Amino acid sequence: MTADVLMLENVSKSYRTVGKWQYGHHHEVLAVRNVSLCVQYGEIYGLIGESGSGKSTLARLIVALEQPTSGSVLIDGVNIAEMKPIAVRSMRREMQIVFQDPYSALDPSQTVEAAIEEPLLNLTADSKARRMQRILELLHEVGLPERLARAYPHQLSGGERQRVCIARALAPHPRLLVCDEPVSALDKSIQAQILNLLRDLQRDQGLAYLFISHDLAVINHLCTRVAVMLRGRIVEEGDRLQVLLHGAHPYTRCLIEAAAYFAGNGVLPRLTPSASKAPENGCIFHDRCLHAQARCRRETPSLRELMPGHRVACHFPLSDVRDGSS
Ligand code: SF4
């Protein structure tokens, strides 16, 4: 067994779209571009980026809801695309996902008990008695009273619904939980409760999380390692403090400055106006970057190591500029 529960190797995903006004005209939209990353057993790996950066597509590729156009997704070192059907079923037990919107994630006609029982029926061979016992254990683990087992989603608050979604994800004893913006649809006061619940579950059960968020404060609260995603690419990766305190990619700096501004501390970062479409050539950020030079428009920077564990995809990373070593 490897130290990595999840490994992505050069994963890309593109979609063909049909032009609305030009009959028969197709073009490719690259949602995820050459992403490589590893999540180790028991760690919380944060993935941050703005809306439309490809984070949710990546989540769906990881839990095999979609197939990559190219590249490999490996669980415990085994490529999902090469797994036999029986191994895929067992892999589905290992990886579960918590979606952003607890309102649409639950079937309104199913009770809480039925929602949590569904993955137990599909992914385990547990008897009816064992399933009922497990449902009560899970309600307890996520802080819900047993009486809610017979409730329907419309009888629950947003926070209670997300607790049900977490219980359902935990039901088959996964080792990796992909959390796709799990608190962004909730009120601020409820967000803290759900984040604390996720942190406690991770600590008590030794789970690994791939935690996706657009909110730096949330990532900072939970994660040990962080990657920054922009227009389908990872542009920076490192330990939480390397990225969130000493971010070297100009885009990471913009995210940090924007978070400080909205927390009432600092000024809004300056960016050049962007085209809606990512540049075809060169750095993915060159149309918005204040530090762009001629090389940035010609060559796509690869992720290179600035210091152990800290990788940046930039020809002129800002730590180099500060050190004068670029
Ligand atoms: Fe900016 Fe150039 Fe770095 Fe891209 S490679 S982020 S354009 S400095």
mmCIF file of N, CA and C in Angstrom, residues 217 255-269:
data_model
loop_
_atom_site.group_PDB
_atom_site.id
_atom_site.type_symbol
_atom_site.label_atom_id
_atom_site.label_comp_id
_atom_site.label_asym_id
_atom_site.label_seq_id
_atom_site.Cartn_x
_atom_site.Cartn_y
_atom_site.Cartn_z
ATOM 1 N N ALA A 217 -10.408 31.451 4.335
ATOM 2 C CA ALA A 217 -10.516 31.278 5.791
ATOM 3 C C ALA A 217 -10.890 29.827 6.119
ATOM 4 N N LEU A 255 -5.578 36.317 -4.360
ATOM 5 C CA LEU A 255 -6.577 35.682 -3.494
ATOM 6 C C LEU A 255 -6.362 36.087 -2.038
ATOM 7 N N ILE A 256 -5.105 36.098 -1.609
ATOM 8 C CA ILE A 256 -4.799 36.451 -0.211
ATOM 9 C C ILE A 256 -5.186 37.904 0.059
ATOM 10 N N GLU A 257 -4.836 38.796 -0.882
ATOM 11 C CA GLU A 257 -5.140 40.221 -0.690
ATOM 12 C C GLU A 257 -6.651 40.461 -0.724
ATOM 13 N N ALA A 258 -7.358 39.733 -1.594
ATOM 14 C CA ALA A 258 -8.816 39.902 -1.662
ATOM 15 C C ALA A 258 -9.457 39.420 -0.355
ATOM 16 N N ALA A 259 -8.960 38.304 0.197
ATOM 17 C CA ALA A 259 -9.518 37.785 1.457
ATOM 18 C C ALA A 259 -9.280 38.788 2.582
ATOM 19 N N ALA A 260 -8.080 39.402 2.597
ATOM 20 C CA ALA A 260 -7.775 40.403 3.631
ATOM 21 C C ALA A 260 -8.680 41.623 3.460
ATOM 22 N N TYR A 261 -8.907 42.033 2.217
ATOM 23 C CA TYR A 261 -9.761 43.200 1.946
ATOM 24 C C TYR A 261 -11.187 42.944 2.447
ATOM 25 N N PHE A 262 -11.730 41.758 2.106
ATOM 26 C CA PHE A 262 -13.119 41.490 2.502
ATOM 27 C C PHE A 262 -13.242 41.239 4.002
ATOM 28 N N ALA A 263 -12.108 40.952 4.666
ATOM 29 C CA ALA A 263 -12.125 40.838 6.133
ATOM 30 C C ALA A 263 -11.914 42.217 6.763
ATOM 31 N N GLY A 264 -11.883 43.288 5.947
ATOM 32 C CA GLY A 264 -11.762 44.662 6.454
ATOM 33 C C GLY A 264 -10.332 45.054 6.724
ATOM 34 N N ASN A 265 -9.378 44.433 5.999
ATOM 35 C CA ASN A 265 -7.979 44.605 6.325
ATOM 36 C C ASN A 265 -7.176 44.622 5.030
ATOM 37 N N GLY A 266 -6.826 45.795 4.516
ATOM 38 C CA GLY A 266 -6.028 45.835 3.291
ATOM 39 C C GLY A 266 -6.801 46.430 2.135
ATOM 40 N N VAL A 267 -6.164 46.404 0.966
ATOM 41 C CA VAL A 267 -6.791 46.994 -0.224
ATOM 42 C C VAL A 267 -7.090 45.904 -1.241
ATOM 43 N N LEU A 268 -8.080 46.171 -2.077
ATOM 44 C CA LEU A 268 -8.467 45.202 -3.107
ATOM 45 C C LEU A 268 -7.306 45.048 -4.101
ATOM 46 N N PRO A 269 -6.912 43.816 -4.452
ATOM 47 C CA PRO A 269 -5.775 43.645 -5.363
ATOM 48 C C PRO A 269 -6.080 44.192 -6.746
#
